[in-house]
XYZ file of C-alpha atoms in Angstrom:
621
model
C 4.338 81.964 57.325
C 7.066 84.549 57.870
C 10.085 82.628 59.113
C 13.136 84.806 58.952
C 15.773 83.359 61.251
C 17.370 81.086 58.666
C 18.370 84.235 56.793
C 21.047 84.947 59.361
C 22.827 81.721 58.481
C 23.173 82.233 54.727
C 23.472 78.486 54.305
C 23.126 76.895 50.890
C 21.000 73.779 50.896
C 23.143 71.016 49.488
C 21.594 70.387 46.101
C 22.980 68.592 43.096
C 22.234 71.208 40.491
C 20.992 70.186 37.062
C 21.435 73.547 35.462
C 20.620 73.992 31.787
C 19.598 76.855 29.588
C 15.988 76.483 30.688
C 16.640 76.740 34.428
C 19.723 78.956 34.340
C 18.013 82.186 35.409
C 16.103 80.532 38.251
C 19.201 78.634 39.359
C 21.296 81.773 39.497
C 18.687 83.429 41.690
C 18.671 80.337 43.914
C 22.458 80.259 44.175
C 22.484 83.962 45.135
C 19.928 83.326 47.909
C 17.142 85.277 46.196
C 14.608 82.604 46.952
C 11.460 84.682 46.477
C 12.522 85.641 42.947
C 13.779 82.118 42.266
C 10.343 80.739 43.135
C 8.747 83.011 40.540
C 11.129 81.770 37.840
C 10.742 78.091 38.688
C 6.965 78.482 38.715
C 7.089 79.998 35.213
C 8.723 76.782 34.072
C 5.837 74.738 35.434
C 3.352 77.033 33.680
C 5.219 76.579 30.388
C 5.030 72.792 30.782
C 8.810 72.633 31.102
C 8.615 71.161 34.548
C 10.821 68.309 35.692
C 11.644 66.533 38.933
C 14.528 68.962 39.311
C 12.230 72.001 39.086
C 9.854 70.458 41.623
C 12.798 69.790 43.936
C 14.034 73.355 43.613
C 10.610 74.805 44.335
C 10.392 72.549 47.366
C 13.882 73.645 48.445
C 13.061 77.326 48.083
C 10.007 77.034 50.267
C 11.850 74.707 52.676
C 14.626 77.276 53.146
C 12.248 80.162 53.806
C 10.131 77.879 56.020
C 6.936 77.934 54.034
C 6.388 74.271 54.790
C 2.856 74.166 53.449
C 4.040 74.989 49.921
C 7.223 72.942 50.310
C 5.015 69.929 51.026
C 3.190 70.359 47.712
C 6.327 70.517 45.581
C 8.231 67.767 47.389
C 5.189 65.497 46.930
C 5.368 66.144 43.182
C 9.143 65.604 43.119
C 9.038 62.148 44.747
C 6.565 60.961 42.127
C 9.636 60.779 39.909
C 13.271 59.920 40.588
C 14.159 62.463 43.237
C 17.460 62.899 45.095
C 17.992 61.310 48.505
C 18.069 64.723 50.190
C 14.649 65.537 48.744
C 13.164 62.497 50.470
C 14.779 63.621 53.731
C 13.448 67.180 53.466
C 10.056 65.861 52.452
C 10.036 63.730 55.614
C 11.042 66.741 57.728
C 8.267 68.795 56.174
C 5.696 66.051 56.815
C 6.738 65.935 60.453
C 6.047 69.651 60.784
C 2.384 68.779 60.165
C 2.430 65.808 62.547
C 2.298 63.288 59.670
C 4.820 60.914 61.252
C 3.674 57.704 59.571
C 4.039 59.212 56.096
C 7.334 60.824 57.126
C 8.658 57.402 58.125
C 7.860 56.067 54.645
C 9.932 58.840 53.086
C 12.737 58.174 55.555
C 12.658 54.505 54.546
C 13.376 55.543 50.958
C 16.076 57.958 52.103
C 17.744 55.219 54.165
C 17.804 52.843 51.193
C 19.364 55.473 48.937
C 22.096 56.521 51.398
C 22.405 53.758 54.028
C 25.749 55.094 55.300
C 24.290 58.515 56.210
C 24.080 58.953 60.003
C 20.506 60.183 59.670
C 19.624 56.995 57.786
C 21.332 54.853 60.424
C 19.456 56.574 63.241
C 16.187 56.055 61.416
C 16.845 52.363 60.882
C 17.795 51.903 64.540
C 14.681 53.619 65.851
C 12.080 54.315 63.162
C 9.170 54.709 65.596
C 10.742 57.077 68.096
C 7.787 59.442 68.565
C 6.116 57.413 71.379
C 9.421 57.479 73.257
C 9.617 61.259 72.883
C 6.027 61.673 74.044
C 6.822 59.711 77.220
C 10.062 61.589 77.897
C 10.641 63.744 80.947
C 9.097 67.216 80.824
C 11.772 69.779 81.652
C 9.915 73.104 81.345
C 6.543 74.760 81.357
C 6.008 77.149 78.460
C 4.140 80.405 77.918
C 4.235 83.140 75.274
C 5.821 86.447 76.266
C 4.359 89.930 75.841
C 7.336 90.866 73.635
C 5.956 89.464 70.403
C 4.431 91.689 67.750
C 1.770 90.604 65.272
C 3.030 89.957 61.718
C 6.697 90.234 62.745
C 9.362 87.678 63.613
C 11.013 87.770 67.049
C 13.712 85.396 68.290
C 17.179 85.134 69.819
C 16.223 86.218 73.361
C 19.145 86.649 75.766
C 18.550 87.745 79.380
C 21.409 89.463 81.186
C 22.009 89.248 84.927
C 20.661 92.784 85.356
C 17.352 91.694 83.738
C 17.858 93.293 80.332
C 16.549 91.106 77.523
C 18.155 91.434 74.086
C 16.513 89.901 71.016
C 16.254 90.335 67.256
C 13.165 91.278 65.299
C 11.874 92.374 61.894
C 9.827 95.135 63.570
C 12.002 97.929 62.172
C 10.469 100.859 60.276
C 12.693 100.570 57.222
C 11.149 99.786 53.853
C 14.268 97.816 52.942
C 13.600 94.090 52.609
C 15.747 91.018 52.263
C 15.448 89.308 48.906
C 15.697 85.955 50.679
C 12.049 86.011 51.660
C 10.731 89.541 51.162
C 10.930 90.332 54.879
C 12.416 93.308 56.714
C 16.003 93.009 57.853
C 16.679 92.019 61.441
C 17.562 94.574 64.100
C 18.670 94.194 67.715
C 16.212 95.314 70.395
C 16.171 95.237 74.164
C 13.692 95.476 77.017
C 13.674 94.953 80.788
C 12.152 92.014 82.621
C 9.768 92.984 85.414
C 9.273 91.078 88.680
C 6.124 89.390 87.362
C 7.971 87.997 84.349
C 6.518 90.423 81.810
C 8.554 93.017 79.939
C 8.676 96.777 79.720
C 8.635 98.815 76.508
C 10.930 97.538 73.763
C 13.714 99.804 72.496
C 16.027 99.668 69.514
C 19.736 99.225 70.306
C 20.696 101.860 67.760
C 24.479 101.678 68.071
C 24.534 97.988 67.059
C 22.179 98.123 64.079
C 22.846 98.650 60.369
C 20.566 98.692 57.295
C 21.146 94.923 56.991
C 20.795 91.928 59.342
C 22.084 92.377 62.904
C 21.975 89.813 65.739
C 21.525 87.623 67.635
C 23.770 88.453 70.620
C 25.533 87.025 73.665
C 26.738 89.101 76.611
C 29.401 88.476 79.252
C 28.447 87.738 82.867
C 29.496 91.232 83.977
C 27.385 92.799 81.222
C 30.261 94.792 79.714
C 31.148 92.793 76.590
C 28.848 91.794 73.756
C 29.366 89.480 70.788
C 26.813 89.696 68.006
C 26.223 88.638 64.414
C 26.106 91.081 61.545
C 25.589 90.856 57.785
C 28.780 91.291 55.757
C 26.975 93.671 53.425
C 26.999 96.302 56.157
C 30.817 96.154 56.191
C 31.190 96.065 52.415
C 32.300 92.437 52.584
C 30.539 90.333 49.984
C 30.834 88.260 46.831
C 29.122 89.030 43.549
C 27.050 86.236 42.019
C 26.692 85.410 38.342
C 23.628 87.643 38.136
C 25.550 90.525 39.745
C 23.910 90.118 43.171
C 25.950 91.070 46.219
C 26.077 88.140 48.649
C 27.122 88.935 52.183
C 27.819 86.299 54.813
C 27.144 86.609 58.526
C 30.126 87.410 60.740
C 30.701 87.897 64.456
C 31.561 91.217 66.073
C 32.589 92.383 69.512
C 31.771 95.588 71.383
C 32.283 96.910 74.920
C 29.984 99.021 77.065
C 31.152 102.583 77.693
C 28.882 104.981 79.567
C 25.895 102.706 78.932
C 26.503 102.457 75.161
C 28.081 99.733 73.057
C 31.284 101.128 71.573
C 34.523 99.985 69.905
C 32.819 97.566 67.531
C 35.330 95.239 65.873
C 34.986 92.144 63.648
C 36.387 88.809 64.801
C 39.352 87.603 62.764
C 37.781 84.335 61.562
C 34.906 86.017 59.676
C 34.884 85.265 55.941
C 33.143 86.202 52.706
C 33.020 82.471 51.900
C 30.994 81.196 54.849
C 28.817 82.379 57.729
C 29.746 82.659 61.398
C 26.778 83.458 63.618
C 24.655 82.675 66.716
C 27.316 83.402 69.360
C 27.221 82.108 72.954
C 29.860 83.047 75.526
C 30.920 80.709 78.333
C 30.506 81.820 81.948
C 34.237 82.509 82.368
C 34.380 84.459 79.103
C 37.134 82.235 77.710
C 35.196 80.220 75.114
C 32.894 81.432 72.368
C 30.457 78.967 70.812
C 28.879 79.697 67.444
C 27.224 78.201 64.367
C 28.935 78.097 61.005
C 29.040 76.380 57.644
C 32.816 76.881 57.433
C 34.923 74.131 55.824
C 35.597 71.089 57.988
C 32.058 70.668 59.268
C 29.841 67.605 59.199
C 26.746 69.101 57.579
C 24.923 72.186 56.368
C 25.865 74.070 59.527
C 27.640 72.917 62.674
C 28.283 74.069 66.231
C 31.865 75.257 66.751
C 33.872 76.859 69.540
C 36.955 79.035 69.807
C 39.091 80.101 72.748
C 39.339 83.776 73.633
C 42.958 84.482 74.470
C 44.537 87.555 76.094
C 45.870 88.757 72.760
C 43.414 87.292 70.292
C 41.586 84.102 69.448
C 42.471 80.457 69.022
C 41.532 78.214 66.119
C 37.865 77.276 65.479
C 37.122 73.764 66.755
C 34.210 71.665 65.537
C 32.288 70.044 68.418
C 32.107 66.775 66.515
C 29.558 64.062 65.857
C 28.348 63.964 69.446
C 26.513 67.200 68.626
C 26.705 67.839 64.888
C 25.043 65.814 62.127
C 25.057 65.825 58.343
C 22.163 68.289 58.450
C 21.886 71.596 60.357
C 22.810 72.446 63.954
C 22.349 76.068 65.001
C 21.705 78.436 67.913
C 24.111 77.132 70.554
C 23.754 78.334 74.144
C 26.197 77.320 76.876
C 25.094 77.455 80.529
C 27.116 78.169 83.661
C 27.281 74.451 84.438
C 28.521 73.557 80.938
C 25.248 72.319 79.472
C 24.931 73.123 75.777
C 21.497 73.788 74.299
C 21.207 73.807 70.502
C 18.724 73.402 67.662
C 19.038 70.548 65.189
C 17.200 69.390 62.090
C 19.429 66.324 61.771
C 18.315 64.485 64.907
C 15.122 62.604 65.569
C 12.536 65.094 66.720
C 9.002 66.340 66.332
C 9.593 68.703 63.430
C 12.307 70.257 61.286
C 14.094 72.035 64.144
C 13.997 70.662 67.692
C 15.917 71.865 70.741
C 18.398 69.488 72.370
C 20.751 69.665 75.331
C 23.990 67.906 76.237
C 26.268 68.129 79.265
C 29.734 68.820 77.860
C 31.384 67.865 81.175
C 30.204 64.269 80.953
C 29.849 61.591 78.327
C 26.125 62.210 78.013
C 24.356 62.026 74.685
C 22.205 64.841 73.361
C 18.670 64.820 74.808
C 15.571 66.112 73.062
C 13.865 68.625 75.392
C 10.501 67.133 74.462
C 7.179 68.856 74.690
C 6.066 71.522 75.368
C 9.360 73.197 74.393
C 9.480 71.249 71.128
C 6.560 70.951 68.751
C 5.750 69.775 65.224
C 6.937 73.181 64.003
C 10.383 74.789 64.279
C 11.718 75.361 67.792
C 15.102 76.998 68.291
C 17.209 79.702 69.947
C 17.030 78.449 73.546
C 18.799 80.422 76.298
C 18.737 80.164 80.080
C 19.572 82.582 82.876
C 20.620 80.685 85.993
C 20.367 83.715 88.290
C 16.727 84.349 87.340
C 15.958 80.629 86.817
C 14.191 81.309 83.533
C 14.748 80.315 79.918
C 13.596 81.660 76.579
C 13.258 80.091 73.151
C 11.594 80.804 69.836
C 9.102 78.858 67.763
C 6.909 79.339 64.716
C 4.192 77.099 66.177
C 1.700 79.965 65.907
C 2.669 80.799 62.342
C 5.412 83.355 63.054
C 8.670 83.244 64.950
C 7.758 84.271 68.493
C 9.570 84.302 71.839
C 8.376 81.951 74.591
C 9.222 81.703 78.280
C 10.469 78.353 79.601
C 10.253 77.867 83.366
C 12.105 74.808 84.672
C 10.055 72.123 86.344
C 11.860 71.398 89.563
C 13.076 67.800 89.634
C 14.088 66.405 92.999
C 14.669 62.890 94.250
C 16.014 61.204 97.347
C 17.850 57.906 97.553
C 17.241 56.250 100.926
C 19.660 53.534 102.064
C 18.662 51.342 105.037
C 21.424 49.702 107.080
C 22.003 47.734 110.289
C 23.191 50.205 112.929
C 25.538 47.717 114.586
C 27.073 45.890 111.623
C 26.625 48.518 108.918
C 25.232 45.906 106.543
C 22.485 46.864 104.116
C 18.925 45.747 104.830
C 16.890 44.480 101.889
C 13.066 44.355 101.902
C 12.794 47.102 104.502
C 9.536 49.009 104.095
C 10.156 52.718 103.603
C 7.097 54.966 103.865
C 7.202 58.636 102.914
C 4.599 61.099 104.219
C 3.977 64.788 103.743
C 4.216 67.336 106.541
C 0.571 66.653 107.437
C 1.186 62.951 107.892
C -0.480 61.867 104.657
C 1.204 58.737 103.313
C 2.460 59.346 99.761
C 4.235 56.093 98.996
C 5.479 52.875 100.591
C 8.260 50.952 98.874
C 10.516 48.098 99.917
C 14.273 48.435 99.584
C 15.971 46.420 96.857
C 18.877 44.030 97.248
C 21.228 46.992 97.605
C 19.200 48.340 100.533
C 18.071 51.376 98.547
C 14.843 52.958 97.426
C 14.333 56.172 95.429
C 11.519 58.696 95.791
C 10.645 61.466 93.334
C 9.877 64.584 95.327
C 8.653 68.135 95.037
C 11.362 70.729 95.508
C 11.523 72.818 98.680
C 9.112 70.490 100.477
C 9.524 68.712 103.810
C 8.786 65.002 104.126
C 8.868 62.355 106.849
C 10.278 58.853 106.423
C 9.228 55.815 108.414
C 11.257 52.654 108.042
C 10.444 49.179 109.290
C 12.117 45.808 108.799
C 11.751 42.360 110.324
C 13.957 41.949 113.413
C 14.616 45.715 113.587
C 13.036 48.513 115.526
C 10.919 50.948 113.516
C 12.454 54.328 112.921
C 11.223 57.714 111.728
C 13.449 60.328 110.125
C 12.768 63.785 108.651
C 13.653 64.371 105.012
C 15.022 67.873 104.593
C 13.921 70.197 101.809
C 15.671 69.606 98.497
C 16.174 72.684 96.333
C 16.704 70.627 93.178
C 18.511 67.536 92.019
C 19.291 64.370 93.929
C 20.003 63.813 97.608
C 21.025 60.742 99.564
C 20.123 59.735 103.106
C 21.255 56.726 105.106
C 18.947 55.407 107.837
C 20.504 52.942 110.315
C 18.076 50.645 112.142
C 18.596 49.239 115.621
C 18.433 45.436 115.738
C 15.300 44.236 117.452
C 16.263 43.042 120.956
C 13.281 40.822 121.609
C 13.441 37.125 122.404
C 10.661 34.919 121.059
C 10.454 31.457 122.604
C 7.996 28.711 121.877
C 5.728 29.900 124.668
C 6.177 33.642 125.093
C 7.548 36.952 123.844
C 10.158 38.216 126.291
C 10.306 41.989 126.718
C 11.928 44.220 129.254
C 9.680 45.226 132.132
C 6.657 47.231 131.108
C 6.632 49.806 133.858
C 3.586 51.521 135.368
C 3.485 54.412 137.820
C 3.030 53.394 141.443
C -0.576 52.508 142.261
C -1.640 53.407 138.656
C -2.566 51.533 135.482
C -1.304 54.233 133.074
C 1.377 53.046 130.689
C 4.604 55.059 130.975
C 6.675 56.167 127.979
C 9.187 53.427 128.790
C 6.379 50.901 128.924
C 5.014 52.132 125.593
C 8.422 51.669 123.988
C 8.470 48.017 125.073
C 4.886 47.388 124.017
C 5.728 48.854 120.590
C 8.167 45.977 120.224
C 5.347 43.523 120.856
C 3.228 45.325 118.271
C 6.015 44.913 115.731
C 6.411 41.200 116.546
C 2.698 40.668 116.026
C 2.703 42.603 112.744
C 5.684 40.619 111.506
C 3.846 37.416 112.556
C 0.243 38.038 111.485
C -1.044 34.703 112.838
C 0.330 35.193 116.334
C -2.158 35.426 119.260
C -0.990 36.815 122.621
C -2.343 36.523 126.170
C -1.174 39.307 128.515
C -0.591 38.341 132.165
C -0.189 41.291 134.537
C 1.322 40.823 138.006
C 1.851 43.051 141.046
C 4.098 42.875 144.087
C 2.721 41.826 147.479
C 2.776 45.231 149.129
C -0.964 45.869 148.982
C -3.929 43.726 149.942
C -4.756 40.773 147.742
C -8.092 42.236 146.447
C -6.459 45.580 145.680
C -3.545 43.926 143.842
C -5.908 41.766 141.813
C -7.957 44.788 140.731
C -4.855 46.868 139.888
C -3.293 44.065 137.842
C -6.539 43.575 135.911
C -6.624 47.282 135.087
C -3.006 47.133 133.912
C -3.670 44.031 131.823
C -6.611 45.684 130.083
C -4.672 48.935 129.657
C -1.949 46.929 127.936
C -4.450 45.139 125.681
C -6.073 48.435 124.670
C -2.677 49.967 123.857
C -1.820 47.024 121.584
C -5.201 47.271 119.824
C -4.734 51.028 119.380
C -1.593 50.282 117.364
C -3.524 48.336 114.741
C -3.597 44.809 116.136
C -6.945 43.028 115.798
C -8.783 42.630 119.120
C -9.192 38.881 118.627
C -5.413 38.479 118.627
C -4.799 40.034 122.040
C -6.409 39.446 125.468
C -5.276 39.783 129.055
C -5.902 39.099 132.703
C -4.627 40.392 136.001
C -3.194 37.919 138.510
C -2.395 40.320 141.308
C 0.286 38.880 143.578
C -0.864 35.255 143.191
C 1.998 34.206 140.888
C 5.157 35.891 142.180
C 8.327 35.421 140.182
C 10.339 35.481 143.391
C 8.709 33.989 146.493
C 9.967 36.094 149.357
C 6.864 36.972 151.358
C 7.197 39.786 153.883
C 10.984 39.747 153.524
C 11.069 40.841 149.837
C 13.607 43.498 148.992
C 12.678 46.429 146.752
C 14.546 44.746 143.886
C 12.511 41.556 144.401
C 9.255 43.539 144.542
C 10.289 45.191 141.238
C 10.790 41.840 139.551
C 7.422 40.627 140.758
C 5.726 43.713 139.228
C 5.792 42.465 135.668
C 3.864 41.734 132.507
C 4.165 38.461 130.648
C 3.159 37.848 127.027
C 2.216 34.251 126.488
C 1.983 32.938 122.917
C -1.392 31.232 122.475
C -0.896 30.717 118.758
C 2.129 31.236 116.540
């Protein structure tokens, strides 16, 4: 496994050294970050039967640092057979998780928690030791696919997409024979490519003016594309310390450059770089006034922390640690700040699937950090997340396939609508109203009753039209369109008209159900009134109605009787067509035999109108 990205951090794993004459040479190699050579020396000690728990721990640490978890697992397992340090149990648990061995990892975390109960990692474990099921059921934020950038047998990570579709990243794919003694891998260089409309990338090119013979990158670029901040190995600037075995040790520092005629020029180091600690993984805020980065500088909470610094007109402010809301006693790296102030970062100190998981936190609110869950995170190491709002696409890196590779993360659109149902006249909320949501083709998707607060929430697809239908006892039904939601949450208030229908012991009183002159066809006004009867019968499922249809006395008695019978049956059929069982509704025409107003040949038009009526007798309540 060729994990290289930890090399850019130059972070010493916190180990209580037990140096003696036997381990001195190996320890000096370890302390000078020459982990490949240190492994050889520690292994010689095991061959010479001079092994100890300390040697096993150091072999485990070497492999842990260079992300050869398979070998780290072997040596940590040997170390915990004896009296190992608390940190060894923690790293052993992290390594077990990278192979999906969560039950065994929990056992090691139990030991770790007993040894250092005040450690925040121990406290989190004790509060929620079986957190994996919760993570598996968490919201999925992105879909994931591998990019066509990656090269076989090389490490690629740190992708950053500019607004003009140029993608910068770092890789070991250089042609130099020079290798880092950390892990016997090529040094990192900065590359770039262009994103095509289909999401794939054009030919990759070296950004020559930013690269040196040592590690360079990753980068962050301003919104206008004219300023770049990037990490660089101190060895390239002649800034280093010399270890006990005469090895030059350079720390990562941050540098700034500006674009002139399409090239990055005027490269200058930032003033808070140091030969005593690393400053790396830059991320620039949207307004260009705040630079986020990762560092193991003094004042942090763990192996490496996320920090920020203000960019002032004439210089820089003072580095500020982002605190325990983000940082832990372990390692937090690869910060990325979005336009809406959401910080993405990688952490090995929080509960996750593997050693490094990607988290996010909204810095504008009091939110807690959220694990991005699968498929972004995996049992392996997942890190270096970035997101371009203009293109609506993210990128991250993972060694889930054995090497650090760059993956595309496309956001899954999350939309929801909160529907509040109220009384149109009083404005009061209506509880237990049935809210039905349908698609544009009329297919019912869900029916839910409002809660005590008069609200109901629907999860929706983005950019999709829906139709709401709301019904409540003693209110008229109402339909309302639900406009397309691009993303996020919307609210809609639906006021219902109180149901103006009187129900007596003997009948349901409606307004006149009008028919066209000399016809039995129900008019739109008549349909609106009959819909009220339908609602009454649905709200009272045991109710049985008898429809009595009457005419005026203008026509002959036989004609009026026939017309009223047709109207009565037309009314019955309309009610049945709305979903009322046929056995609950019947009707009969009475012609002009039962006038409401007895006026004979002297009836006025108003009196004739009142005699042309429908009555809805209650046979059974």
